[in-house]
Short mmCIF file of C-alpha atoms and ligand atoms in Angstrom, two decimals:
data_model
loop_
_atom_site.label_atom_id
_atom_site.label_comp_id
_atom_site.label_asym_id
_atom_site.label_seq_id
_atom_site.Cartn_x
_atom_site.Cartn_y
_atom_site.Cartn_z
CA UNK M 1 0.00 0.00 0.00
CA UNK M 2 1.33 3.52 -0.68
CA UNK M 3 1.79 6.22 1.91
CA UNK M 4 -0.93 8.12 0.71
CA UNK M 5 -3.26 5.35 0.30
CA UNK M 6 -2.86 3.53 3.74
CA UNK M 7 -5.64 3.91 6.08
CA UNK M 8 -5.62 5.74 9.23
CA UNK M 9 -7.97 5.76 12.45
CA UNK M 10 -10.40 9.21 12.26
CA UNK M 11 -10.37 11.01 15.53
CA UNK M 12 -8.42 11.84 18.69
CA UNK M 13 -10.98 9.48 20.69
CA UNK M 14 -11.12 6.64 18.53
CA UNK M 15 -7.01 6.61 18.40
CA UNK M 16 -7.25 6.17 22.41
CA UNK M 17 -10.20 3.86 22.37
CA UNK M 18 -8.34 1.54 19.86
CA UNK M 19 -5.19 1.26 22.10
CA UNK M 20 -7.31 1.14 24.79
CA UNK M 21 -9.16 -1.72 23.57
CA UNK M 22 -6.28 -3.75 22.70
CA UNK M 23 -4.41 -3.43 25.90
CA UNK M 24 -7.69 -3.83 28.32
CA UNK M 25 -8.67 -7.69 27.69
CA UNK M 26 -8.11 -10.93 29.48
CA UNK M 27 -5.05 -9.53 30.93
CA UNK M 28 -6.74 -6.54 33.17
CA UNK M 29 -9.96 -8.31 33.93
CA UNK M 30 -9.02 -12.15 34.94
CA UNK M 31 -5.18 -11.77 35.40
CA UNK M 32 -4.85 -8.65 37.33
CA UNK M 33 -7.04 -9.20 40.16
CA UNK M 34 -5.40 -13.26 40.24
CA UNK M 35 -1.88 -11.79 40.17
CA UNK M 36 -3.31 -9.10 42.80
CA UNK M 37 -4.83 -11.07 45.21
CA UNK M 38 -1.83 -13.22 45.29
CA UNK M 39 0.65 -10.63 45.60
CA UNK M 40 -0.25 -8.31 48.61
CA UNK M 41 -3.48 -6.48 46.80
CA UNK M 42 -2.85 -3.02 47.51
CA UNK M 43 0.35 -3.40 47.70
CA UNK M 44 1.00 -5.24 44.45
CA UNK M 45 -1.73 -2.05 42.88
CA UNK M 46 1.10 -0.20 43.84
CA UNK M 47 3.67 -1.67 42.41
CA UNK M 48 1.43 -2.03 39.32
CA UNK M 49 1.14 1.91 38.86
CA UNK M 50 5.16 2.32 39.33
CA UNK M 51 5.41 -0.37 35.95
CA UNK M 52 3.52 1.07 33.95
CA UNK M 53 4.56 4.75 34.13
CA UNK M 54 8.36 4.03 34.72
CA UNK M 55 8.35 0.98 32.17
CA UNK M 56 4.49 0.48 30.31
CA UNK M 57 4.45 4.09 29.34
CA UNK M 58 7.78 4.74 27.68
CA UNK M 59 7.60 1.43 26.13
CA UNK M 60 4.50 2.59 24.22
CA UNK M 61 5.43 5.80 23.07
CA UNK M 62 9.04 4.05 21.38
CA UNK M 63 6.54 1.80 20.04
CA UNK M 64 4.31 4.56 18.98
CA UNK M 65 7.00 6.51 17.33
CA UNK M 66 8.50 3.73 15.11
CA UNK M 67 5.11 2.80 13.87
CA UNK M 68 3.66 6.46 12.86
CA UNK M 69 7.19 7.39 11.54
CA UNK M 70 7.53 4.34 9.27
CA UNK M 71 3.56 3.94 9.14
CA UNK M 72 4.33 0.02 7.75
CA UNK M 73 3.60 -3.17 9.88
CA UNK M 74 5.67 -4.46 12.44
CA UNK M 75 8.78 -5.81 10.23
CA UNK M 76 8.54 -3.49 7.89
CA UNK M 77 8.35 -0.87 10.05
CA UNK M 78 11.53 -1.78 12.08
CA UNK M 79 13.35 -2.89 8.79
CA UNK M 80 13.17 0.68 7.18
CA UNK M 81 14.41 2.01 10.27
CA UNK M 82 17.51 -0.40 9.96
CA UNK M 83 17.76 -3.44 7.99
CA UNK M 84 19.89 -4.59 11.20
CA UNK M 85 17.05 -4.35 13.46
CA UNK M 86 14.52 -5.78 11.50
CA UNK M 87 14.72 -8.67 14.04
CA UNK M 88 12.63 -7.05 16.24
CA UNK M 89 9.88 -6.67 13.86
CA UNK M 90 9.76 -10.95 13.61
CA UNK M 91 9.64 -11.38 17.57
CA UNK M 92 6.69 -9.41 17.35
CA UNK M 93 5.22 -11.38 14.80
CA UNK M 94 6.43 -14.75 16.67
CA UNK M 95 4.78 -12.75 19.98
CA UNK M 96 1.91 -12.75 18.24
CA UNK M 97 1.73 -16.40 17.25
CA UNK M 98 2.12 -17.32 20.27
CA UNK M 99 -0.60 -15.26 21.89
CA UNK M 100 -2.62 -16.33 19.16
CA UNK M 101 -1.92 -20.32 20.52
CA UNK M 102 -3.70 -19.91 23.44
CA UNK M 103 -5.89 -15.94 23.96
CA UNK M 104 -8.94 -17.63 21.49
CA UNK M 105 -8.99 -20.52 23.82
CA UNK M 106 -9.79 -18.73 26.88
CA UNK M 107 -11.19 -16.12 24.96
CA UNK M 108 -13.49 -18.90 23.87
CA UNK M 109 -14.60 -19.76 27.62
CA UNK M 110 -15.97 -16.33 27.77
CA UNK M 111 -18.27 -16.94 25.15
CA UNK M 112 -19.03 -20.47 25.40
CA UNK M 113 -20.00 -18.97 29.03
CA UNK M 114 -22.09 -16.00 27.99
CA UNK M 115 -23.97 -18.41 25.89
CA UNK M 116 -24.52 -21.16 28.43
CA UNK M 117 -25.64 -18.13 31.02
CA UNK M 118 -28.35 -16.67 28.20
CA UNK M 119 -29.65 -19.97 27.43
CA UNK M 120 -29.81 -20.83 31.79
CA UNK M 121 -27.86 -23.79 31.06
CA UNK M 122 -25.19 -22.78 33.39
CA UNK M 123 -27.80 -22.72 35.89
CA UNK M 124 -30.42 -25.44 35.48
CA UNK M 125 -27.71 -28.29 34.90
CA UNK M 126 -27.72 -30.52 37.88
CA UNK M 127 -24.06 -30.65 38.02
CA UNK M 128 -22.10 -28.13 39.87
CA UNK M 129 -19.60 -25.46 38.09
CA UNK M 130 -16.44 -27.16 38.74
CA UNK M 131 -18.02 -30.37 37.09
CA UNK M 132 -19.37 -28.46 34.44
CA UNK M 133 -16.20 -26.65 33.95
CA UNK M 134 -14.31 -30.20 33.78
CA UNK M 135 -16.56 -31.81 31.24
CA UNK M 136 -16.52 -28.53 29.21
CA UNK M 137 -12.91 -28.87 29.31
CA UNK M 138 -13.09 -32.66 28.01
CA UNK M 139 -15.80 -31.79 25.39
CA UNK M 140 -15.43 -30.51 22.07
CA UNK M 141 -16.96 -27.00 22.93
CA UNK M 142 -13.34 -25.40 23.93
CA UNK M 143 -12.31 -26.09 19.83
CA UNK M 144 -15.85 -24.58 18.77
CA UNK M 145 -15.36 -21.71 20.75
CA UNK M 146 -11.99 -20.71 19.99
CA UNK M 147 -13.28 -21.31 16.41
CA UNK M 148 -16.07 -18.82 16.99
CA UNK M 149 -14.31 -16.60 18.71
CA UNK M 150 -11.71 -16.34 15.68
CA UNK M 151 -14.41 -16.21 12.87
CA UNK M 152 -15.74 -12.95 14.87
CA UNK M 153 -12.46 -11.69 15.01
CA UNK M 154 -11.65 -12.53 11.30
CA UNK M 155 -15.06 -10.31 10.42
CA UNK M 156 -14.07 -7.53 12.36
CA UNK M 157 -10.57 -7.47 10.85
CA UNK M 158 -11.51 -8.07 7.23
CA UNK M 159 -13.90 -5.05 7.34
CA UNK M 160 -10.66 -3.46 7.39
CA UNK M 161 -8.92 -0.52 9.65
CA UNK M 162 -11.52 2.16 9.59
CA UNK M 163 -14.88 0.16 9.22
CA UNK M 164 -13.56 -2.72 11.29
CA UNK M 165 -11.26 -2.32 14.17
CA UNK M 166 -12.07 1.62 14.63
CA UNK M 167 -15.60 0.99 14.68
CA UNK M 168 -15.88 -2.25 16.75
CA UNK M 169 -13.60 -0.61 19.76
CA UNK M 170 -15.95 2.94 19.32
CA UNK M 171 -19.14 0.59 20.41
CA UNK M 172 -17.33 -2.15 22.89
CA UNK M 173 -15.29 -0.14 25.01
CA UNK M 174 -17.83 2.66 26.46
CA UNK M 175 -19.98 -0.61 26.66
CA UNK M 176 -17.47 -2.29 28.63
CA UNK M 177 -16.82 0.71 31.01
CA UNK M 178 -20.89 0.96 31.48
CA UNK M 179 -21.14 -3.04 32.41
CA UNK M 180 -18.45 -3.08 34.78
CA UNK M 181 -19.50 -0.04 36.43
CA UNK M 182 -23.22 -1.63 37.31
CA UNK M 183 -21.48 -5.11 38.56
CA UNK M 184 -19.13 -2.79 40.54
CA UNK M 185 -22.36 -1.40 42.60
CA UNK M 186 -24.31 -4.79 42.29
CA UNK M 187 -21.86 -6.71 43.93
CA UNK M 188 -21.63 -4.11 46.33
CA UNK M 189 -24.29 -4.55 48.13
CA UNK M 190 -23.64 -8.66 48.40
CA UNK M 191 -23.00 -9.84 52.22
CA UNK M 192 -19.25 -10.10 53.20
CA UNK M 193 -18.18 -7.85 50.39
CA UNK M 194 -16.79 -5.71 52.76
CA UNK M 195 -13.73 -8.12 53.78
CA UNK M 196 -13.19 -8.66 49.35
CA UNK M 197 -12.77 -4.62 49.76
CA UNK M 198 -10.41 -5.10 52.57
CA UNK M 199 -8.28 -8.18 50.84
CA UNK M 200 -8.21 -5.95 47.49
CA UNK M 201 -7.51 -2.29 48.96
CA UNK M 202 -5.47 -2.91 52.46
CA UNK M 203 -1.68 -2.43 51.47
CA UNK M 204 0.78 -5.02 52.53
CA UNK M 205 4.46 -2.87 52.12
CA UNK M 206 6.74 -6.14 52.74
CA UNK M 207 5.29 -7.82 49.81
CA UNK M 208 5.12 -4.72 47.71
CA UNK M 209 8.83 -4.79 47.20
CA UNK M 210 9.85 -8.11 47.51
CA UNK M 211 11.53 -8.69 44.16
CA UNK M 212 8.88 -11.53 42.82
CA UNK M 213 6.21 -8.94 43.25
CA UNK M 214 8.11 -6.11 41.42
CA UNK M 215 9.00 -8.92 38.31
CA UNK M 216 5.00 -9.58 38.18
CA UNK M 217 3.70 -6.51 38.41
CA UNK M 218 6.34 -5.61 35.39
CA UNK M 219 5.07 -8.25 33.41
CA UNK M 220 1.47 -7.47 34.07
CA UNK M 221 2.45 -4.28 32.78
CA UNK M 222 3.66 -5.50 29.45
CA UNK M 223 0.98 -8.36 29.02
CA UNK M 224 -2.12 -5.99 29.88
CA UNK M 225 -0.61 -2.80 27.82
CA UNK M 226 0.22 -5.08 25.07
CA UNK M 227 3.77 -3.69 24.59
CA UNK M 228 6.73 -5.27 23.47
CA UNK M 229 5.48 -7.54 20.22
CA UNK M 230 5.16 -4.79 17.92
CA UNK M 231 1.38 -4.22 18.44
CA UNK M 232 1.31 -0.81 19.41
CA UNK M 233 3.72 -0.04 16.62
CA UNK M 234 1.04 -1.74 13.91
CA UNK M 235 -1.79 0.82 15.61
CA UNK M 236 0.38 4.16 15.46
CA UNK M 237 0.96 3.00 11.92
CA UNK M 238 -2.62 4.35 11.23
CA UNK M 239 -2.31 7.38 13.40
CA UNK M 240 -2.48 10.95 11.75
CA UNK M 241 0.67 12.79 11.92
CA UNK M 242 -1.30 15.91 14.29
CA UNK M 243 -2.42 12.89 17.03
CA UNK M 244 -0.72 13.69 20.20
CA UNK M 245 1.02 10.25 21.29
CA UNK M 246 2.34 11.22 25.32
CA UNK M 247 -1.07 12.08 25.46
CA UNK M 248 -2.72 8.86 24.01
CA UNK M 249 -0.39 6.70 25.75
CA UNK M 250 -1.06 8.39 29.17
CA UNK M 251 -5.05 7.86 28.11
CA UNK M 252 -4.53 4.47 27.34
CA UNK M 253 -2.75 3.67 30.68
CA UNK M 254 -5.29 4.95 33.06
CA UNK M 255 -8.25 3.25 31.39
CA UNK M 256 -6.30 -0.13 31.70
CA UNK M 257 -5.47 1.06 35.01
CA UNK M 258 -9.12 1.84 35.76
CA UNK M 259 -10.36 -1.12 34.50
CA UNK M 260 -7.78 -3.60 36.31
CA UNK M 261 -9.45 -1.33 39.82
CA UNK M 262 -13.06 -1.94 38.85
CA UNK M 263 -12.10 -5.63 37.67
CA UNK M 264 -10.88 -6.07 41.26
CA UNK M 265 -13.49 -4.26 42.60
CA UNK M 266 -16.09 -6.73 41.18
CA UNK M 267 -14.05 -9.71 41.71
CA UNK M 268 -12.60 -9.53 44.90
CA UNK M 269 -16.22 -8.70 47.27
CA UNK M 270 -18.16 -11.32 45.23
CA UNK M 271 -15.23 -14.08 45.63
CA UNK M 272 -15.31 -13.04 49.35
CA UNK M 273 -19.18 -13.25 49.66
CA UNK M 274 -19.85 -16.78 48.66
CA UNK M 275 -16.45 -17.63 50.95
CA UNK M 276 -13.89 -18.73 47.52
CA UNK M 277 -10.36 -18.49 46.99
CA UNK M 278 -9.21 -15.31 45.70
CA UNK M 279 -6.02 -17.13 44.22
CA UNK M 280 -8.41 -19.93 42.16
CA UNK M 281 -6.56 -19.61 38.71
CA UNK M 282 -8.01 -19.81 35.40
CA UNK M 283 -10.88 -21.17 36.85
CA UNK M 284 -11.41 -18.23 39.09
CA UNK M 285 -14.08 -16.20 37.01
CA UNK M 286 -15.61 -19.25 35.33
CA UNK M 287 -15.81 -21.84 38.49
CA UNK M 288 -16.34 -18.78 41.15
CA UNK M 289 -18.35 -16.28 39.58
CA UNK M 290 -21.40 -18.71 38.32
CA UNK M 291 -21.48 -19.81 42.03
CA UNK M 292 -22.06 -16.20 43.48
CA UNK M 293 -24.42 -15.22 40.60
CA UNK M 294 -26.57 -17.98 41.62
CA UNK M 295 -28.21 -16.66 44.67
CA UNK M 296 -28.96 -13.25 43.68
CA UNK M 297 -31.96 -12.39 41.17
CA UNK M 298 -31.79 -12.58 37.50
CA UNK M 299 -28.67 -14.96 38.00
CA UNK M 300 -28.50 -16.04 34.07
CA UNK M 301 -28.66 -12.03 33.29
CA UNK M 302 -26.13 -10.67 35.81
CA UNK M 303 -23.97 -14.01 34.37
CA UNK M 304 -24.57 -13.15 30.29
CA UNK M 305 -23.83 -9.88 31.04
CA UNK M 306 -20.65 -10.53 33.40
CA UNK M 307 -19.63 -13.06 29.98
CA UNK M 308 -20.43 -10.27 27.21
CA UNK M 309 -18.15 -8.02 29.46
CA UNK M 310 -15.21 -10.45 29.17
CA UNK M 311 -16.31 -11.45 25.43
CA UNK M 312 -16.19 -7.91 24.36
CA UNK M 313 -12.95 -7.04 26.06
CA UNK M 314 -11.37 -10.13 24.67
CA UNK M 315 -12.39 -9.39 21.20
CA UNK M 316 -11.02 -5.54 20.97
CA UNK M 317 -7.48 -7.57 22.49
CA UNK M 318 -7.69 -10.74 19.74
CA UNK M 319 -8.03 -8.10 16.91
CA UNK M 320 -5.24 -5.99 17.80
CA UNK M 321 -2.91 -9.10 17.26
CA UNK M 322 -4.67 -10.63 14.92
CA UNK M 323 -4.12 -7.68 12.35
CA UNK M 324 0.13 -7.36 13.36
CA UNK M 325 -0.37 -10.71 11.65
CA UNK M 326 -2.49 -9.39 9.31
CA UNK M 327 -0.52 -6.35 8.38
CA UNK M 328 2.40 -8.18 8.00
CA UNK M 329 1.61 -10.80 5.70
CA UNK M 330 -0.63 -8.78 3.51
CA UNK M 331 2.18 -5.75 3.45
CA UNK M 332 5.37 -7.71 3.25
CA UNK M 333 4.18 -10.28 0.74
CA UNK M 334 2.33 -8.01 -0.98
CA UNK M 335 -1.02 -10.16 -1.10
CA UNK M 336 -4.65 -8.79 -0.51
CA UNK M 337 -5.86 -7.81 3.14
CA UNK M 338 -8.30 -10.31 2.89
CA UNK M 339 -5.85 -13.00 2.01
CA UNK M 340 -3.94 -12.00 4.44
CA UNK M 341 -6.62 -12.01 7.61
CA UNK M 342 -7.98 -15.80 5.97
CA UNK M 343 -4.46 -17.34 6.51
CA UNK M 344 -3.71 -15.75 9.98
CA UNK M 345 -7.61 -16.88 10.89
CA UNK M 346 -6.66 -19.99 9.45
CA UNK M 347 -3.20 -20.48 11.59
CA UNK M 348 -4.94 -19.44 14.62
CA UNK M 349 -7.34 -22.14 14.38
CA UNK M 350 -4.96 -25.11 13.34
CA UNK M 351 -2.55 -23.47 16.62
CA UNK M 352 -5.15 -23.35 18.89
CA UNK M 353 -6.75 -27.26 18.34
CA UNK M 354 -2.88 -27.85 18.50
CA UNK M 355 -3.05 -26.13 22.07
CA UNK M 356 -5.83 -28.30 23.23
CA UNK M 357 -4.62 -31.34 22.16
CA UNK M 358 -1.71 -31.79 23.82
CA UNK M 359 -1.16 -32.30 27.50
CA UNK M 360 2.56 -32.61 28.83
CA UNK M 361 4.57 -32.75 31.96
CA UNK M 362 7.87 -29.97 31.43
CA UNK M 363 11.08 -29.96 33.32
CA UNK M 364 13.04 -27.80 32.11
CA UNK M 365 15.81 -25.11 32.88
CA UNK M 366 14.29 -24.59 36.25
CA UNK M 367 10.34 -24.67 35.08
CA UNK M 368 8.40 -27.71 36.31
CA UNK M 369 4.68 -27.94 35.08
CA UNK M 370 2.97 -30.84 35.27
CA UNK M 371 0.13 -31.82 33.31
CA UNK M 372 1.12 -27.84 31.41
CA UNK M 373 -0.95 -27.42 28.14
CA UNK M 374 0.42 -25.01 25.34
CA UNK M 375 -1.71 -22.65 27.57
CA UNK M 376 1.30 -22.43 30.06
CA UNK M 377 3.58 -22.76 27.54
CA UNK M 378 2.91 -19.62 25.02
CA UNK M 379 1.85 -17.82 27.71
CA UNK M 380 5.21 -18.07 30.13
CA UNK M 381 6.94 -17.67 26.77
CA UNK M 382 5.58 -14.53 25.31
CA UNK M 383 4.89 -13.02 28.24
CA UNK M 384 8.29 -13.79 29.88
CA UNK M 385 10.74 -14.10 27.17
CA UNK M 386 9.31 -12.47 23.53
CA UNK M 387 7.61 -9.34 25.41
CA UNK M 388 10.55 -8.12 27.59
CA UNK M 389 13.19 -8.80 24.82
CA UNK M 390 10.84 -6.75 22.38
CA UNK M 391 10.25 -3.72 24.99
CA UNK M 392 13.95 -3.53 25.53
CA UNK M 393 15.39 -3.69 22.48
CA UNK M 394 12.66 -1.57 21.16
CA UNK M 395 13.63 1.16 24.25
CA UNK M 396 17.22 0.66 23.09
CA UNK M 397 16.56 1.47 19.21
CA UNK M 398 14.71 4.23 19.28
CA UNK M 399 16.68 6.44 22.05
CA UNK M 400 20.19 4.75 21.66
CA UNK M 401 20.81 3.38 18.01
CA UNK M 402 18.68 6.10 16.06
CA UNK M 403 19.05 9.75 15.88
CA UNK M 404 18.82 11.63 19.34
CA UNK M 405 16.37 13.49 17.80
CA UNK M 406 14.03 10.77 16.62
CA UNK M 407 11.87 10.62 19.70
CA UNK M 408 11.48 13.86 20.36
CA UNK M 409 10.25 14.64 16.88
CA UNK M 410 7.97 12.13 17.42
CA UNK M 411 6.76 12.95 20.55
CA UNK M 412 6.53 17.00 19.49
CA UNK M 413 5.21 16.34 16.16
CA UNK M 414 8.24 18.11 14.85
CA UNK M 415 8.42 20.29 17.12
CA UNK M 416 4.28 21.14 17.31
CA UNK M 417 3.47 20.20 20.00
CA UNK M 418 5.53 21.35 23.24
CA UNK M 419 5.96 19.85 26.44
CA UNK M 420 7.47 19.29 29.80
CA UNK M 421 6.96 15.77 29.57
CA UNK M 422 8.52 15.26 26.57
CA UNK M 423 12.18 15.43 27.66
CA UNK M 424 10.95 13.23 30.85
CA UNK M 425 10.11 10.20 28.20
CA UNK M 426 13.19 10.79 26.39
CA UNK M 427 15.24 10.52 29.57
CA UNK M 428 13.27 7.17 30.79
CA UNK M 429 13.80 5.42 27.40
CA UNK M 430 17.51 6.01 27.30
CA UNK M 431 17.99 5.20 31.12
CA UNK M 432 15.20 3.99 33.41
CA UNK M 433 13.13 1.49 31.49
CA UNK M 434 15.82 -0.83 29.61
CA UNK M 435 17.33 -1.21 32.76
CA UNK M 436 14.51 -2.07 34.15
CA UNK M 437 13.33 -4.08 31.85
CA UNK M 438 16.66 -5.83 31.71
CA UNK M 439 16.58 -6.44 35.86
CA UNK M 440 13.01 -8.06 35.08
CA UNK M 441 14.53 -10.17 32.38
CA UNK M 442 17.49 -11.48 33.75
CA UNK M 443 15.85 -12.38 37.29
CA UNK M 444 12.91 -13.95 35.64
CA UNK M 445 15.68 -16.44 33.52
CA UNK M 446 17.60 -17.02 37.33
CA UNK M 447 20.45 -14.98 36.11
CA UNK M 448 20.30 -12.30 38.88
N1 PFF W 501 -3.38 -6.55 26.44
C1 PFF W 501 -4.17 -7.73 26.19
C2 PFF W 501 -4.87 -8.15 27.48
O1 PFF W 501 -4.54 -7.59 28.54
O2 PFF W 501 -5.70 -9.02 27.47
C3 PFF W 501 -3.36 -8.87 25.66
C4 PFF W 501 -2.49 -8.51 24.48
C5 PFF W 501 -3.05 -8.00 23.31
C6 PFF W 501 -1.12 -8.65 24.57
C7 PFF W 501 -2.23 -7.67 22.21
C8 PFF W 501 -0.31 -8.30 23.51
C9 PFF W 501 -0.88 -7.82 22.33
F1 PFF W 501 -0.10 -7.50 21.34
#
């Protein structure tokens, strides 16, 4: 596609509701409050609002000036700013793959759930949820859900950038804010919330800082602002040249930030009421949440609607790395966008029935898992490995190897745009956040 020709998200808001939709998802909604709850709560909240303004933040904007610069996808984009580092651009695309392996899967719980909830066969099945969790499981249904959960994705991406993504994440995010805000005061008024309040909100300091809780509050901060795999650079790639990007970034971070609180704020007080386990895993909001929706009024409605919630916010998150994909094969091998999207739905499919069939014990440079799916697998390996390599190398390009300049033109829209942050950013890419980053990554391998 020419310069000139390549299509470009309309408006200030739907350039923040975009981002926004990609990074909020599975990762602010079910992980955060998990990760939370084990982790100190408050405490690890914290921590979790130092990462992502000392490492999420700066990440982004690098991201978001190589990809409106170059305005190509992810290897192309990092190729034509050196052939050298063109790397970069393929562990995105591998970061994406991987994701890819395993979000449509649980992605596809959501909906399989939001289904079984409007048809009340989550609640009129004589089995309980953890049995009906387990036979789901053993069925068929995860496969036909991921499938599902693709094809909607594939539609929303082969509408294209304007029509498609710009236009889903205009309607599904203010609907998503909406939902959560009613479950937020419905669950407030459930018995024992209170002590869910005090589990989520009472700080814990020792924990805060104990080095584990800094590493996962760092990686939450990469997994839920979806930096690192060249995502972020594929949106900015269809910014306009006048959108402001410290301010977009700094839009997009609070609203994930805001969401992970209200996630928490639902999660936590409900778990507490019917007397769970905050730390349940991925079973928490499918086994646990069924089980406190079933004594209060309407329970198949409050549960469809809990599902759409997580179904929605999933779907805004599987587009945004669907089309790096999508970008990339149609731009690089020079093949139709609609080409492109069938053979990425197509891979993500085949991946994720290869996911679900295979069950394995691992033991392996210091990781045991056993029973670990490719769930584990894909997820400890973009999350741990692709996404911090990608954010630090991406840090290290843009305010080491290119021009000194090159951010700050970015950031200033050539020199537009002026502001006391701006110099701030420049000072955390070159400094703070790769080193960071590189503490993260070489105590999460056992280096350090
Ligand atoms: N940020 C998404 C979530 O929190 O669910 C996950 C994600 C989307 C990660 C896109 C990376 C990405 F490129």
């Amino acid at each position: 596609m020419s310069e000139n020709k390549r299509a470009s998200f309309g408006g200030k808001l739907s350039v923040v509701l975009v981002a926004a939709g990609s990074a909020i998802g599975l990762g602010a909604i079910w992980r955060f409050p998990y990760i939370a709850g084990k982790h100190g709560g408050a405490a690890f909240l914290l921590v979790f609002l130092i990462s992502v303004f000392a490492v999420g933040i700066p990440t982004m904007l690098a991201e978001f000036a190589v990809g409106r610069r170059t305005r190509k996808n992810a290897v192309g984009a990092f190729r034509s700013l050196s052939k050298r580092w063109s790397w970069l651009g393929y562990n995105g695309v591998l970061g994406a793959l991987l994701i890819s392996g395993y979000y449509y899967i649980i992605a596809g719980w959501s909906l399989e759930y939001m289904v079984a909830s409007a048809t009340n066969m989550l609640y009129s099945s004589p089995l309980s949820f953890t049995e009906q969790f387990n036979e789901f499981q053993g069925s068929w249904r995860p496969l036909f859900y991921a499938a599902m959960f693709i094809l909607l994705t594939h539609i929303i991406i082969a509408r294209g950038v304007e029509k498609g993504i710009e236009k889903a994440s205009r309607i599904m995010m203010p609907a998503l804010f909406i939902i959560l805000i009613i479950m937020a005061v419905r669950v407030a008024f459930m018995p024992g919330a209170m002590e869910g309040y005090r589990f989520f909100l009472s700080p814990n300091f020792e924990e805060a800082f104990a080095p584990e809780t800094i590493m996962m509050a760092i990686g939450q901060a990469f997994f839920s602002l979806s930096v690192g795999m060249g995502c972020m650079v594929t949106y900015a790639s269809y910014f306009k040249k006048d959108n402001n990007l410290v301010q977009t970034s700094c839009n997009v971070a609070l609203l994930t930030l805001l969401v992970s609180l209200l996630a928490g704020l639902v999660i936590f007080p409900a778990v507490f009421s019917a007397g769970l386990q905050p730390a349940e895993g991925p079973s928490l909001i499918f086994v646990t949440l069924p089980e406190i929706f079933k004594d209060i009024p309407f329970a198949a409605l409050w549960s469809t609607v809990f599902f759409l919630l997580v179904t929605l916010a999933s779907l805004t998150s599987t587009i945004s790395f669907h089309e790096v994909l999508t970008a990339y094969l149609a731009e690089e091998f020079k093949i139709s966008r609609r080409w492109a999207a069938r053979l990425v739905s197509l891979a993500s499919v085949l991946l994720s029935a290869l996911t679900l069939s295979l069950v394995f014990d691992i033991d392996f440079l210091g990781i045991k898992m056993a029973g670990a799916t490719l769930v584990d697998v894909f997820d400890y390996l973009s999350a741990n490995i692709v996404m911090p390599v990608g954010a630090l190398f991406t840090c290290v390009l843009a305010s080491w190897v290119m021009d000194r300049s090159f951010v700050k033109d970015e950031l200033s829209n050539r020199g537009v745009l002026k502001s006391r942050v701006i110099p701030v950013v420049v000072f955390m890419l070159r400094y703070v956040t790769p080193l960071l980053i590189l503490y993260i990554f070489l105590r999460n391998l056992g280096i350090l």
